[in-house]
Amino acid sequence: MSRNSDNKETQCIHAGNTVDKATGAVMPPIHPSSTFENPEFGKPGEYIYSRGGNPTRAALERCAAELEGGVRGFAYGSGMAAVAAVVDLLPANAHVIVPKEVYGGTFRLLDDVRARSAGIQTSFVDFSDPANVVAAGRDNTALVWFESPTNPLLSVYDIAAVAGIAHDMGALAAVDNTFATPINQRPLELGCDIVMHSTTKYMGGHSDVIGGLNIVADESLGEKLAAVSAVTGGIAGPFDAYLTLRGIKTLALRMERHQRNALAVAEWLEQQPRVQRVIYPGLASHPQHELARRQMDSGFGAVVSFEIDGDRAAVATFMNKLGYFAIAEGLGGVESLVGHPYTMSHSRVPDERKAELGLTDNLIRLSVGIEHVDDLLADLDQALS
Ligand SMILES: Cc1ncc(COP(=O)(O)O)c(C=O)c1O
């Protein structure tokens, strides 16, 4: 029987997987070899040198391409290396449009590093009204890049509408799909050219590997990205590629539990007198809830942000009292984490900019794990009381 199921649970396990011809191993072997013997002079084999291609990395890249509905995947040593490879597709002095609250690493890459090294110009725009993206267009706009949902305020943007606007400008449309995962949302099917992941988060899923992915919708873009990626060399090593591939096997299963827990936590938080505001796209109170329901077909992710009554001292007391939620950067692993974006992930963002984004000092971000929900709610309850 052919293995071409449309079901994500099945795809997570079988996508791109080929039984190893040499041994019959059902999981792709880890190939640490940096180079591969030519069968004959002038006739290289399928693999030549691991910066350009490696069988373990290729297994992850095939899997990712299939999960996202793309033609080709590229695996990198971090999410930021994946973002950088996309920016390296652009001509010098190109203009890029991103949301005001774009992920901090992407902000610094565009606004500082590539502004300096490649003259990249960036406009930071409120994507909640797609007309603002249209208005920001310039003759040299070459890329519209965005996340949905965003970090940590979980805004949801209309991917199909923004992709259409980018194409009308002659620009590429790229989505950072880290928070949603392909289980919930497949931007290439909504018209985007590139989808990117920090696989450090849900794809890897166990907080034990840093990695990134780009998946492209068409072959010619794939050729260009292959050339950039092989030369700049930010590729995933075979051990890391293997760990990510292993994580993806249970992605659908994990997301189901992550999201069930996150919804229960968000609904519970909404009932607490000490909680002023809960932000989760799965709540009817979320400003883009209807869009999220249309765009995200299996759930709303597992990051929940909320504002507590009180100042930073109250936030610190609450976070220090938590038992299961560890105070840590990052998200998307099986264990629950808690962060204070103001002083942690967004500490380098100037205070005025944080105020403009609505990122307050009493905002707390939860990455809801897959523990039993009763334990998570009991932990939050004792810490709030
Ligand atoms: C939305 C998003 N994109 C990109 C990145 C960068 O990924 P990495 O840390 O794997 O380089 C992160 C990391 O937190 C992220 O949250």
Coordinates of C-alpha atoms in Angstrom, one line a residue, residues 148-150 154 156 177-185 202 251 254-266 279-283 286 292-293 295-305 331-333 366-370:
S148 CA 1.3 33.9 13.4
P149 CA 0.6 33.6 16.4
T150 CA 3.3 36.1 17.5
L154 CA -0.1 35.8 20.4
V156 CA -3.0 36.1 14.7
N177 CA 5.3 28.8 11.8
T178 CA 7.1 27.9 15.0
F179 CA 4.2 28.6 17.4
A180 CA 1.5 26.9 15.2
T181 CA 3.4 23.9 13.8
P182 CA 2.2 22.2 10.6
I183 CA -0.3 20.3 12.7
N184 CA -2.4 23.5 13.0
Q185 CA -1.5 25.6 10.0
Y202 CA 7.5 22.0 19.2
L251 CA 4.4 15.9 17.2
R254 CA 2.1 16.0 21.8
M255 CA 0.2 18.9 20.2
E256 CA -3.1 17.3 21.0
R257 CA -2.2 17.2 24.7
H258 CA -0.3 20.5 24.7
Q259 CA -3.3 22.3 23.3
R260 CA -5.9 20.6 25.5
N261 CA -3.9 21.6 28.5
A262 CA -3.3 25.1 27.2
L263 CA -7.1 25.7 26.6
A264 CA -7.9 24.4 30.1
V265 CA -5.2 26.6 31.7
A266 CA -6.4 29.7 29.7
I279 CA -4.3 36.1 25.8
Y280 CA -4.8 32.8 24.0
P281 CA -6.1 32.5 20.4
G282 CA -8.4 29.7 21.5
L283 CA -10.4 31.9 23.8
H286 CA -9.1 36.9 21.8
A292 CA -7.6 31.7 14.3
R293 CA -10.5 29.3 14.0
Q295 CA -6.7 29.5 9.8
M296 CA -5.6 27.0 12.5
D297 CA -7.4 23.7 11.8
S298 CA -6.4 21.5 14.8
G299 CA -5.8 23.9 17.7
F300 CA -4.3 27.1 18.8
G301 CA -0.9 26.2 20.1
A302 CA 0.2 25.9 23.7
V303 CA 1.6 29.3 24.7
V304 CA -0.7 31.3 27.0
S305 CA 0.1 34.8 28.2
L331 CA 8.9 27.0 24.8
G332 CA 7.5 24.0 23.0
G333 CA 9.1 21.2 25.1
L366 CA 3.4 30.1 30.0
S367 CA 4.6 27.3 27.7
V368 CA 2.1 24.7 28.7
G369 CA 3.5 21.2 28.7
I370 CA 2.0 17.8 28.5

